[in-house]
Tab-separated table of N, CA and C in Angstrom:
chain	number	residue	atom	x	y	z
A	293	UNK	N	203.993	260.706	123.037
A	293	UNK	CA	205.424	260.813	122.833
A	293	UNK	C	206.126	259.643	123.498
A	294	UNK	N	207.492	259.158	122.796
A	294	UNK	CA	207.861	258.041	123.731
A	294	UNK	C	209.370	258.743	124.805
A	295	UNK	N	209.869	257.993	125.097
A	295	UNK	CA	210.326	258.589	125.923
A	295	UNK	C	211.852	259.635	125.549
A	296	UNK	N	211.918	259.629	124.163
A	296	UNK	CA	213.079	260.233	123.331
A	296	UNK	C	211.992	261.824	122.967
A	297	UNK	N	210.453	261.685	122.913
A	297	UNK	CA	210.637	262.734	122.900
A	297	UNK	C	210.043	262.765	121.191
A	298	UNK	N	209.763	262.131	120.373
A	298	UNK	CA	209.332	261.408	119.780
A	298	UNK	C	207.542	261.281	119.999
A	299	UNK	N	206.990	261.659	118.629
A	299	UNK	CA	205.726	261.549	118.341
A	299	UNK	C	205.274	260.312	118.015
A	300	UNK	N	204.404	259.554	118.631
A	300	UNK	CA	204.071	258.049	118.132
A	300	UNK	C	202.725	257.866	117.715
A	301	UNK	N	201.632	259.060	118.078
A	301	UNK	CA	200.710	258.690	117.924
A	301	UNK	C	199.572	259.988	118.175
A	302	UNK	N	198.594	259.878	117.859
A	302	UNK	CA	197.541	261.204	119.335
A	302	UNK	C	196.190	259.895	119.526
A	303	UNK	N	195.923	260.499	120.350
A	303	UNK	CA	195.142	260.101	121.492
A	303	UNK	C	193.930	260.787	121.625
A	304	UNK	N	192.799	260.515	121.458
A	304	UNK	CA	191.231	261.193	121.732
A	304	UNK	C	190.566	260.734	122.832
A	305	UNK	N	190.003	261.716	122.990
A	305	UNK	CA	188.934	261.227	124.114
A	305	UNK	C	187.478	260.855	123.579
A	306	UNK	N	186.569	260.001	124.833
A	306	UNK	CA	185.770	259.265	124.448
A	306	UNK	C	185.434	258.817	126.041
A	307	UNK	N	184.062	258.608	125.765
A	307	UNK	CA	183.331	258.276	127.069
A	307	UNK	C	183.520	256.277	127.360
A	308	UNK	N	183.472	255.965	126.012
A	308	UNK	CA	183.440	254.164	126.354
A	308	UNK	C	185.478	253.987	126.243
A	309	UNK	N	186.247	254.929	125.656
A	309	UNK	CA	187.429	254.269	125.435
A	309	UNK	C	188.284	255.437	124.704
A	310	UNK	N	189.251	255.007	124.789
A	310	UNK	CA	190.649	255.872	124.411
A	310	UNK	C	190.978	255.879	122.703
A	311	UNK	N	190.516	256.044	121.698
A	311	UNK	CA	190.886	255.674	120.443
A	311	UNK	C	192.395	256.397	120.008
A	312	UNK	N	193.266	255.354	119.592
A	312	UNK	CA	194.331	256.229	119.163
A	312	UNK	C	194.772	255.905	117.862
A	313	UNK	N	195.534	256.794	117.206
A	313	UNK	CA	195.920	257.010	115.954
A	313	UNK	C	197.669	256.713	115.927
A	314	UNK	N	198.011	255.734	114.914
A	314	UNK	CA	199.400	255.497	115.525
A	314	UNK	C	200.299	256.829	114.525
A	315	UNK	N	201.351	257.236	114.981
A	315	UNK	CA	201.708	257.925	113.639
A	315	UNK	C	202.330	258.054	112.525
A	316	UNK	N	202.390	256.865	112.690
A	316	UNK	CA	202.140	256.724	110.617
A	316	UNK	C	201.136	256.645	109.792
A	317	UNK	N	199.991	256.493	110.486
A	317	UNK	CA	198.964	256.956	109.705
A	317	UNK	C	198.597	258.295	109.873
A	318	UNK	N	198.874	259.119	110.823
A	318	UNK	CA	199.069	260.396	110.926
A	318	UNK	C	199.568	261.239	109.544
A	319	UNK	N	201.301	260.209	109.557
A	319	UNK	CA	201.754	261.188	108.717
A	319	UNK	C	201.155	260.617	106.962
A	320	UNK	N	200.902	259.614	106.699
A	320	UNK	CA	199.749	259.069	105.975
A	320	UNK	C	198.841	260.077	105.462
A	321	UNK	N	198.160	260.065	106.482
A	321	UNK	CA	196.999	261.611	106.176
A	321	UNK	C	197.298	262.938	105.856
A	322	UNK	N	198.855	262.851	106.401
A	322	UNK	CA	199.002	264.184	106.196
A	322	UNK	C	199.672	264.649	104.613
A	323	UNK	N	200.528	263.611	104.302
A	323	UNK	CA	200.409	263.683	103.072
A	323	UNK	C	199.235	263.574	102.015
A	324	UNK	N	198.224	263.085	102.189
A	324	UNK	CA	196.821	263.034	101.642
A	324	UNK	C	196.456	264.017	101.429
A	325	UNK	N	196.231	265.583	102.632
A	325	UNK	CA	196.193	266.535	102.482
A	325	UNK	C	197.107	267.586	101.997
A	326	UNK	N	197.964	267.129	101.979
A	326	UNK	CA	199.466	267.892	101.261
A	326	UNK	C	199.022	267.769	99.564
A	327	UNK	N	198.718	266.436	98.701
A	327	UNK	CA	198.775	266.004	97.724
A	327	UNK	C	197.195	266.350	97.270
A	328	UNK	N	196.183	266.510	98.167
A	328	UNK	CA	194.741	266.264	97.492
A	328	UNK	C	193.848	267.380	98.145
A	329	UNK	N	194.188	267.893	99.401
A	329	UNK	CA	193.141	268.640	100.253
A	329	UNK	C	192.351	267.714	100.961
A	330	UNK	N	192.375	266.148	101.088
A	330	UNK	CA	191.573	265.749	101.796
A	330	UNK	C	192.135	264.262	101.953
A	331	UNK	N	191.908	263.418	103.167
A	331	UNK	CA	192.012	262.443	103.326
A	331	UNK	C	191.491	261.342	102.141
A	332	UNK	N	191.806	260.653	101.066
A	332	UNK	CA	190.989	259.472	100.397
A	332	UNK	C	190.903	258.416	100.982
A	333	UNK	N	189.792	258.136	101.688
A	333	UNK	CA	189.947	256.974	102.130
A	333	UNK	C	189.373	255.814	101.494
A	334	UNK	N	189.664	254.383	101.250
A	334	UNK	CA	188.961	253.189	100.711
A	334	UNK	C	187.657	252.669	101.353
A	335	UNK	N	186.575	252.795	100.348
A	335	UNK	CA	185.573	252.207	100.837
A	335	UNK	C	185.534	250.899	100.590
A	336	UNK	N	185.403	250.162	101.467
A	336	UNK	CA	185.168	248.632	100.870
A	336	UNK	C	184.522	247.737	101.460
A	337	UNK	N	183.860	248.551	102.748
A	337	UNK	CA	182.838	247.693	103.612
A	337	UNK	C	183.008	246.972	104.318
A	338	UNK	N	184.290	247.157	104.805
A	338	UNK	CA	184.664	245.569	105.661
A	338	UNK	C	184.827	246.757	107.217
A	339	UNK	N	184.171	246.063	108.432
A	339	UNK	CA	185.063	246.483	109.700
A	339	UNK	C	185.932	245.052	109.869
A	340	UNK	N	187.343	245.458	110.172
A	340	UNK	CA	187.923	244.364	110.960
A	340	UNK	C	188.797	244.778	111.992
A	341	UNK	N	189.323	243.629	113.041
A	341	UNK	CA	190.250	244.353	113.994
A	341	UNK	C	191.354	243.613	114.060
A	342	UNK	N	192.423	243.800	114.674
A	342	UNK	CA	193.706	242.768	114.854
A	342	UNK	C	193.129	241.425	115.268
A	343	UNK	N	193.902	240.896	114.761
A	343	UNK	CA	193.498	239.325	115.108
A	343	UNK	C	193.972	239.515	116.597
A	344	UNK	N	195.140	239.514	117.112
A	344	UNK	CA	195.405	239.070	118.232
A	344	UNK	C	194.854	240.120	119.572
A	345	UNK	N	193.837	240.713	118.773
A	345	UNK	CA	192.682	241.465	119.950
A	345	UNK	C	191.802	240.709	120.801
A	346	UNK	N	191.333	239.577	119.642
A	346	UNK	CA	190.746	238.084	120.503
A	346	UNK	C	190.138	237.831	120.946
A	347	UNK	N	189.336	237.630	121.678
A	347	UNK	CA	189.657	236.649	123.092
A	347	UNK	C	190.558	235.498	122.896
A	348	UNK	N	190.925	234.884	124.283
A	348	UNK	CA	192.153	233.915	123.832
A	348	UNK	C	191.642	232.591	123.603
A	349	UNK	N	190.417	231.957	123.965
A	349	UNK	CA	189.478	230.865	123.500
A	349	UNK	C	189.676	231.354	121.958
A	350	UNK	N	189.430	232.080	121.132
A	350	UNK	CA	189.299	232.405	120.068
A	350	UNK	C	190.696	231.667	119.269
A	351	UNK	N	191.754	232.956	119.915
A	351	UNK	CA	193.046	233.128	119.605
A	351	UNK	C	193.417	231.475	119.110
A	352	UNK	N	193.106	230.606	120.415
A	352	UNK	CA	193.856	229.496	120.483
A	352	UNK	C	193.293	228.289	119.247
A	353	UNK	N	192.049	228.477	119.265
A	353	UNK	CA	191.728	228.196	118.287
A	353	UNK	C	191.994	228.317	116.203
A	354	UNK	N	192.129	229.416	116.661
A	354	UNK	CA	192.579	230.060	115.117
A	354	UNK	C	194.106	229.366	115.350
A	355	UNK	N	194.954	229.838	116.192
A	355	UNK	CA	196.108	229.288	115.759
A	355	UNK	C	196.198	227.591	115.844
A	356	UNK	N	195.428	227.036	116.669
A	356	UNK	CA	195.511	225.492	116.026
A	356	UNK	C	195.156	225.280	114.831
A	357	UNK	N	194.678	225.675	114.001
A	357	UNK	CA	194.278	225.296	112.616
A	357	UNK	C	195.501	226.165	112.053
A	358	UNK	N	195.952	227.487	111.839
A	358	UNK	CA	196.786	228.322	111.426
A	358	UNK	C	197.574	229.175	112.386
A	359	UNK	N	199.169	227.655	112.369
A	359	UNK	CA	199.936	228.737	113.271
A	359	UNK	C	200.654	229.425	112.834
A	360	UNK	N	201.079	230.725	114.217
A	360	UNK	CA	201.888	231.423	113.628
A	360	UNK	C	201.166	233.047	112.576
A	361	UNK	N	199.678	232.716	112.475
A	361	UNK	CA	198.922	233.802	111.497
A	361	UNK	C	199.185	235.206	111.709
A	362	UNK	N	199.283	235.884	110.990
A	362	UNK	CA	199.013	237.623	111.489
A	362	UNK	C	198.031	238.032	110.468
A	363	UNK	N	197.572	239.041	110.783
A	363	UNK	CA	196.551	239.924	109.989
A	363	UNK	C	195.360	240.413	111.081
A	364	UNK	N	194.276	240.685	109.984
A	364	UNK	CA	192.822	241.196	110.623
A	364	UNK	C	191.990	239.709	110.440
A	365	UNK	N	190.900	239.707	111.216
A	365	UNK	CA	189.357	239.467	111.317
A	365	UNK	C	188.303	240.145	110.834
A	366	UNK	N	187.831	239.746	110.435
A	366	UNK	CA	187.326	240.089	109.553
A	366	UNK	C	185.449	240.365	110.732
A	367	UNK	N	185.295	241.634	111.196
A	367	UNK	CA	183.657	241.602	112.385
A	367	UNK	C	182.439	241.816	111.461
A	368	UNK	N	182.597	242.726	110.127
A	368	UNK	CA	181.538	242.778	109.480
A	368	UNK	C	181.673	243.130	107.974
A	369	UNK	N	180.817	242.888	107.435
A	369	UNK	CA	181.095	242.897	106.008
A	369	UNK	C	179.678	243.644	105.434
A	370	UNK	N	180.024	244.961	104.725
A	370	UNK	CA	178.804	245.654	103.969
A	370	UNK	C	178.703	245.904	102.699
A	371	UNK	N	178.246	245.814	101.670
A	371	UNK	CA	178.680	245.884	99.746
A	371	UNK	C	178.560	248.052	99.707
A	372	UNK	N	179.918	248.241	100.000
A	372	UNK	CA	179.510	249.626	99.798
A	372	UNK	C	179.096	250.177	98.520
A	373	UNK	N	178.475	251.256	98.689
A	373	UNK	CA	177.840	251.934	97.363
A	373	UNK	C	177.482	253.440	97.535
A	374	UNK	N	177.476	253.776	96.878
A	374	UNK	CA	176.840	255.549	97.584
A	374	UNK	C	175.542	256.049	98.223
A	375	UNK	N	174.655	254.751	97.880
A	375	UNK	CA	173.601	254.594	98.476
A	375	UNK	C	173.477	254.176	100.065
A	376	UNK	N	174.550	253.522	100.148
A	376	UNK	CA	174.605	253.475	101.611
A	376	UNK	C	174.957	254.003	102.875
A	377	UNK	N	174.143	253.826	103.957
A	377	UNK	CA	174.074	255.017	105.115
A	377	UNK	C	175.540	255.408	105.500
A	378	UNK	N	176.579	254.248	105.434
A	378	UNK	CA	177.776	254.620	105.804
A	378	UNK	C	178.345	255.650	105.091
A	379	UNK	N	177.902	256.102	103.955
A	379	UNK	CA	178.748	257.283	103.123
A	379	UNK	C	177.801	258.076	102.610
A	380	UNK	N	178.257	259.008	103.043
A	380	UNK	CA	177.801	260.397	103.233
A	380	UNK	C	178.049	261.654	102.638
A	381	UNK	N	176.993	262.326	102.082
A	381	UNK	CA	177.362	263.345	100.939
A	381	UNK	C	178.798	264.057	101.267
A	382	UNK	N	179.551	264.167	100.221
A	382	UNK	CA	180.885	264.942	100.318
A	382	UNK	C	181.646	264.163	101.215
A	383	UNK	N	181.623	262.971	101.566
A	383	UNK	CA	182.657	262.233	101.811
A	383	UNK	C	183.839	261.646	100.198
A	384	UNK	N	184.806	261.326	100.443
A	384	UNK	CA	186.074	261.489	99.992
A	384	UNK	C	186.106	260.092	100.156
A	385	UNK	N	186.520	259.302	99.180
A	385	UNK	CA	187.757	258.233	98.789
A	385	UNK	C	187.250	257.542	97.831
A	386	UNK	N	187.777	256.587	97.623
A	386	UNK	CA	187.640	255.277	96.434
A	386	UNK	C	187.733	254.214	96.523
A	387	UNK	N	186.404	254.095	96.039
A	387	UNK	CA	185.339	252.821	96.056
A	387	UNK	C	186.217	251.697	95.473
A	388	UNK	N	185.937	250.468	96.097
A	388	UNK	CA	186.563	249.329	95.848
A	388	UNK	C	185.540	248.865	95.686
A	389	UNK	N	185.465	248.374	94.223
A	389	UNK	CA	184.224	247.682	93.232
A	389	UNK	C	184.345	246.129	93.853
A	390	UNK	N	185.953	245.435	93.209
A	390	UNK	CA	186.428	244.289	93.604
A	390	UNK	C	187.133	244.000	94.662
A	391	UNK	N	186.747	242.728	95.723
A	391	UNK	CA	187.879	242.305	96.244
A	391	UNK	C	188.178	240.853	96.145
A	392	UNK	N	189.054	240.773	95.205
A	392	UNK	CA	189.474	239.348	94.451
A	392	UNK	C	190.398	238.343	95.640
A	393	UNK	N	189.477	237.207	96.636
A	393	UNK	CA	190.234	236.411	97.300
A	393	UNK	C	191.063	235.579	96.802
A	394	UNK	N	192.200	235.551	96.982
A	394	UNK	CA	193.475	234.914	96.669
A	394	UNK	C	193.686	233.766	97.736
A	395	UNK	N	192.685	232.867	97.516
A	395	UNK	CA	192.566	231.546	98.322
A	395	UNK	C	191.323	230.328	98.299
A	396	UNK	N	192.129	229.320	98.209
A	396	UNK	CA	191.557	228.481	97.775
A	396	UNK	C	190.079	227.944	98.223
A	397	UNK	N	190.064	228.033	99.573
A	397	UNK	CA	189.129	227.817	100.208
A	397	UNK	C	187.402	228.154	99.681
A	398	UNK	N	187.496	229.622	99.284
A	398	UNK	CA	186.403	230.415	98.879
A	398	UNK	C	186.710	231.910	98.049
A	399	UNK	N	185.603	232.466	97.782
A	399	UNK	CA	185.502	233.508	96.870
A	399	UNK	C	185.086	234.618	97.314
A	400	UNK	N	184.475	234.365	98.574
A	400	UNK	CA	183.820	235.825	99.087
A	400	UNK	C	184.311	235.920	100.206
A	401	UNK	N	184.893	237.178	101.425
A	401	UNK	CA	184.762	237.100	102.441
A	401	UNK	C	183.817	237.401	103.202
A	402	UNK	N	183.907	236.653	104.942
A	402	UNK	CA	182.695	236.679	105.528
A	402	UNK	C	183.578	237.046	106.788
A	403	UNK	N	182.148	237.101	107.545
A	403	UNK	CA	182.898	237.554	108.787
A	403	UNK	C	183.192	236.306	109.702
A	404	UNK	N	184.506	236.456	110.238
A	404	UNK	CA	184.934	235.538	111.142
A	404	UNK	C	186.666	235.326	110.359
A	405	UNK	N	186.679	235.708	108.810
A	405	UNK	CA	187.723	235.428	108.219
A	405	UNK	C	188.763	235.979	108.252
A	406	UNK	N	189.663	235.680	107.968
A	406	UNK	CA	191.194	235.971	108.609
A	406	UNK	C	191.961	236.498	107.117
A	407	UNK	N	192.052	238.364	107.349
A	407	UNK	CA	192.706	238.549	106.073
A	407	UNK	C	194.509	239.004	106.319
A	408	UNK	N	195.441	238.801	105.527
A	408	UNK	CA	196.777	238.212	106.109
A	408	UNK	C	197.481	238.988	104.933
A	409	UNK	N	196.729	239.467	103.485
A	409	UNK	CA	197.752	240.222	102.986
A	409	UNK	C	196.482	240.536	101.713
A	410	UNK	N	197.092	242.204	101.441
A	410	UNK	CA	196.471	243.064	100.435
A	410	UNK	C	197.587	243.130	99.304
A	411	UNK	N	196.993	243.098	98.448
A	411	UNK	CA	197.775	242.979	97.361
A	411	UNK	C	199.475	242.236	97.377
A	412	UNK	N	199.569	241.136	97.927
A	412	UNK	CA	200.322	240.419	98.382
A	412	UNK	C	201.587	241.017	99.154
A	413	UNK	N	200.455	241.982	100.118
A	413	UNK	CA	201.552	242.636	101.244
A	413	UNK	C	201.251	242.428	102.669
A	414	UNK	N	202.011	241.809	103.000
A	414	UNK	CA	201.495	240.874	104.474
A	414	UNK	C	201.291	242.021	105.364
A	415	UNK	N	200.610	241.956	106.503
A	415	UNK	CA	200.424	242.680	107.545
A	415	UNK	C	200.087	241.755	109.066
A	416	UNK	N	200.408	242.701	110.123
A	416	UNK	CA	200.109	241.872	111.675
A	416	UNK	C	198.997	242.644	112.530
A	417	UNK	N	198.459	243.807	111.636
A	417	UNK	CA	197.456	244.927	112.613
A	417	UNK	C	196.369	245.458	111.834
A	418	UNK	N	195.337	245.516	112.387
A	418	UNK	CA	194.455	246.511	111.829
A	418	UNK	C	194.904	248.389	111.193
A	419	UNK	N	195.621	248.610	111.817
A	419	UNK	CA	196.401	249.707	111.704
A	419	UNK	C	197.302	249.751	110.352
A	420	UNK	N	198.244	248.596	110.165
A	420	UNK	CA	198.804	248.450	109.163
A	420	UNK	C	197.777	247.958	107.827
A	421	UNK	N	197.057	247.629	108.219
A	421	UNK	CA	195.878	247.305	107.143
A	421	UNK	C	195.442	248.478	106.740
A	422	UNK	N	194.737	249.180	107.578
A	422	UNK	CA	194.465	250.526	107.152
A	422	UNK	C	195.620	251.605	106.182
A	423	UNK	N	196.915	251.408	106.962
A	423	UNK	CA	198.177	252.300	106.205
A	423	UNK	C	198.333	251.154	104.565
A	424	UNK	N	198.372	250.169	104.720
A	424	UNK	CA	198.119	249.860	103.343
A	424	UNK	C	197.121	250.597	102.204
A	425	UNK	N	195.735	250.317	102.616
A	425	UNK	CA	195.178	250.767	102.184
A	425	UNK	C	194.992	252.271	101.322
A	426	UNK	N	195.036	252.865	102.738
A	426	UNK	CA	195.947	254.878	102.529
A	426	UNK	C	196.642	254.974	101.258
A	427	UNK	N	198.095	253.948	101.362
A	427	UNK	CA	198.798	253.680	100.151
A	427	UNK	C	198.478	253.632	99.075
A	428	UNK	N	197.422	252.535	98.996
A	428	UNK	CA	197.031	252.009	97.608
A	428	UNK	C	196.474	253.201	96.619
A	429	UNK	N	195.333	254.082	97.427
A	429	UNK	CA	194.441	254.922	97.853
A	429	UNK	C	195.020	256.333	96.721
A	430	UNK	N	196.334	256.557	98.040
A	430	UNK	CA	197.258	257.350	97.050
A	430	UNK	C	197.674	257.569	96.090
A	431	UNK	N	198.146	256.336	96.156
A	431	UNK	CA	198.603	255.638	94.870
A	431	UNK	C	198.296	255.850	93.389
A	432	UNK	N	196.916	255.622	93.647
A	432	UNK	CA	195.864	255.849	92.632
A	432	UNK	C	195.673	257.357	92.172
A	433	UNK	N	195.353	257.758	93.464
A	433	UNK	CA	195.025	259.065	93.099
A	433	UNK	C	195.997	259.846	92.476
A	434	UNK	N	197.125	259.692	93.009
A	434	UNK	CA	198.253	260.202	92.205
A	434	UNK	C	198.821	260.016	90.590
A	435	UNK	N	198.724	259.071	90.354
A	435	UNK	CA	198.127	258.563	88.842
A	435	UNK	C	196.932	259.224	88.032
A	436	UNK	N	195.940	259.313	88.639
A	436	UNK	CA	195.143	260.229	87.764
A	436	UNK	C	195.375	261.272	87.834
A	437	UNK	N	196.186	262.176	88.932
A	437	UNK	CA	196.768	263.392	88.846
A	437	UNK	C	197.193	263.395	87.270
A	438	UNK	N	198.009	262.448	87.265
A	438	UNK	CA	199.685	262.306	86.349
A	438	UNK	C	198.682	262.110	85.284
A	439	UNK	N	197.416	261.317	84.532
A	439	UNK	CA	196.637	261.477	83.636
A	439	UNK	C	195.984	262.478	83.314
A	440	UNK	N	196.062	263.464	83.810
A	440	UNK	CA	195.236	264.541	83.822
A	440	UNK	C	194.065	264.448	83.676
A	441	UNK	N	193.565	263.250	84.743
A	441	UNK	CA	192.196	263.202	85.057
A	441	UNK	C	191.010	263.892	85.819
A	442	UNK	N	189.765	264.758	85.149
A	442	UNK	CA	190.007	265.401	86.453
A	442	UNK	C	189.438	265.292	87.708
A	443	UNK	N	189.396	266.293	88.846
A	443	UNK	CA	189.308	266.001	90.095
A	443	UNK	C	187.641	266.615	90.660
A	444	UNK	N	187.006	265.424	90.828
A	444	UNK	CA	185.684	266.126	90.957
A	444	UNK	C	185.741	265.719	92.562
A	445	UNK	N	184.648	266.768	93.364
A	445	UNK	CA	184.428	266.339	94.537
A	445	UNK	C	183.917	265.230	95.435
A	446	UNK	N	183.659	264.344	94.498
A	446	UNK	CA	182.894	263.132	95.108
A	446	UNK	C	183.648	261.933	94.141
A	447	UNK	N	184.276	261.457	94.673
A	447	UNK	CA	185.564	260.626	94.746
A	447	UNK	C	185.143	259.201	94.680
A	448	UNK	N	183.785	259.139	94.699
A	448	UNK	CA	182.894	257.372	94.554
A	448	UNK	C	183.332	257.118	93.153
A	449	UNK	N	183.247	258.176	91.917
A	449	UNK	CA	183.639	257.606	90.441
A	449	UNK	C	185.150	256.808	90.383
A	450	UNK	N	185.806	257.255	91.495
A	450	UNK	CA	187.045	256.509	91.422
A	450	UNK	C	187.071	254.630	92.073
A	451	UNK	N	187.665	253.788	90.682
A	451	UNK	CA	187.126	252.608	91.197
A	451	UNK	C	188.399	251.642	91.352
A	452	UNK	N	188.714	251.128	92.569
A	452	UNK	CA	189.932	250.330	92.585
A	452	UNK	C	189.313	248.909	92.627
A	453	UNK	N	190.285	247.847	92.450
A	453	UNK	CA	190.118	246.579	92.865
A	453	UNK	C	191.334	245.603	93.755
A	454	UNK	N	190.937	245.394	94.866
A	454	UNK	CA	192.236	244.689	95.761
A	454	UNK	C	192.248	243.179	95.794
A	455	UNK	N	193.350	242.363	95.606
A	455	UNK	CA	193.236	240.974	96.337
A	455	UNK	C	193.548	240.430	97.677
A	456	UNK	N	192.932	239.967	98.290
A	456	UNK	CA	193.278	239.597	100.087
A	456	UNK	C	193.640	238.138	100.152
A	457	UNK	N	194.758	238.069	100.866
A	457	UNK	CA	194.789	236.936	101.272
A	457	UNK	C	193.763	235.968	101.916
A	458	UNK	N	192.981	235.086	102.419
A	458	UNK	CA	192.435	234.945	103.229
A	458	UNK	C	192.262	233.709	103.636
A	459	UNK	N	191.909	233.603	105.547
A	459	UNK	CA	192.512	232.498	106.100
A	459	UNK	C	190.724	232.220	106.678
A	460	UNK	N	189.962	231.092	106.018
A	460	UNK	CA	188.789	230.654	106.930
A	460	UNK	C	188.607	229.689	108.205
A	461	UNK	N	188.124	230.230	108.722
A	461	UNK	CA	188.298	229.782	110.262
A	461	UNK	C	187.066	227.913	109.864
């Protein structure tokens, strides 16, 4: 709570660290379950974290080549599929077949790369990356509602495609 009293977030416990949830992705989810019974979340294989998480050798670097940047980093990159260990029977969301880089540099992302906007919607956090995502997510799903498509429990047949900005280090 902040100091009005005001919900900002929750907070878990954890033996290596504090993970918190800000709340707008809270209320994010909670509409998910309002609209679907379950969180959809985007698979797309990427872990990344705020850029300005860092280290500052890092930091200073990235911004001499690109100042001024916001977005994620890009720590690992996996080709999701249903076959893979990360997803797990009766898990929920939609699979991102494509992710079309919108930059000149290259075609694929890798890790170390600097992504700065999803579907040409800028972001400064891992967090807001994620609430994008949620969005898109929704988005979708809500549309095939409106098609009267129907709703099976395993949510991999659903296939999006995103474009990322992206900044190579």
């Amino acid at each position: 709570m902040d100091f009005d009293g005001n919900i900002i977030g929750m907070n878990f416990y954890d033996k290596k660290e504090t993970p918190f949830v800000p709340g707008f992705i809270m209320l994010k989810c909670l509409q998910h379950f309002n609209d679907f019974g379950r969180v959809i979340r985007p698979l797309h294989g990427l872990r990344v974290k705020t850029l300005h998480e860092e280290q500052l050798t890092v930091l200073e670097k990235i911004h001499l080549v690109f100042p001024g940047v916001c977005g994620v980093i890009v720590e690992k990159v996996q080709v999701p599929s249903p076959e893979h260990s990360e997803i797990k029977a009766g898990d929920s969301g939609v699979m991102v077949d494509k992710i079309e880089v919108h930059s000149p540099e290259h075609s694929e992302i890798k890790v170390g790369d600097i992504i700065t906007h999803v579907d040409g919607i800028p972001f400064s956090s891992a967090a807001e990356f994620g609430g994008i995502l949620l969005d898109t997510c929704g988005q979708h799903m809500l549309e095939r509602q409106k098609l009267g498509l129907p709703e099976n429990d395993n949510q991999m047949s659903t296939v999006i495609s995103l474009k990322f900005d992206v900044k190579t280090q």
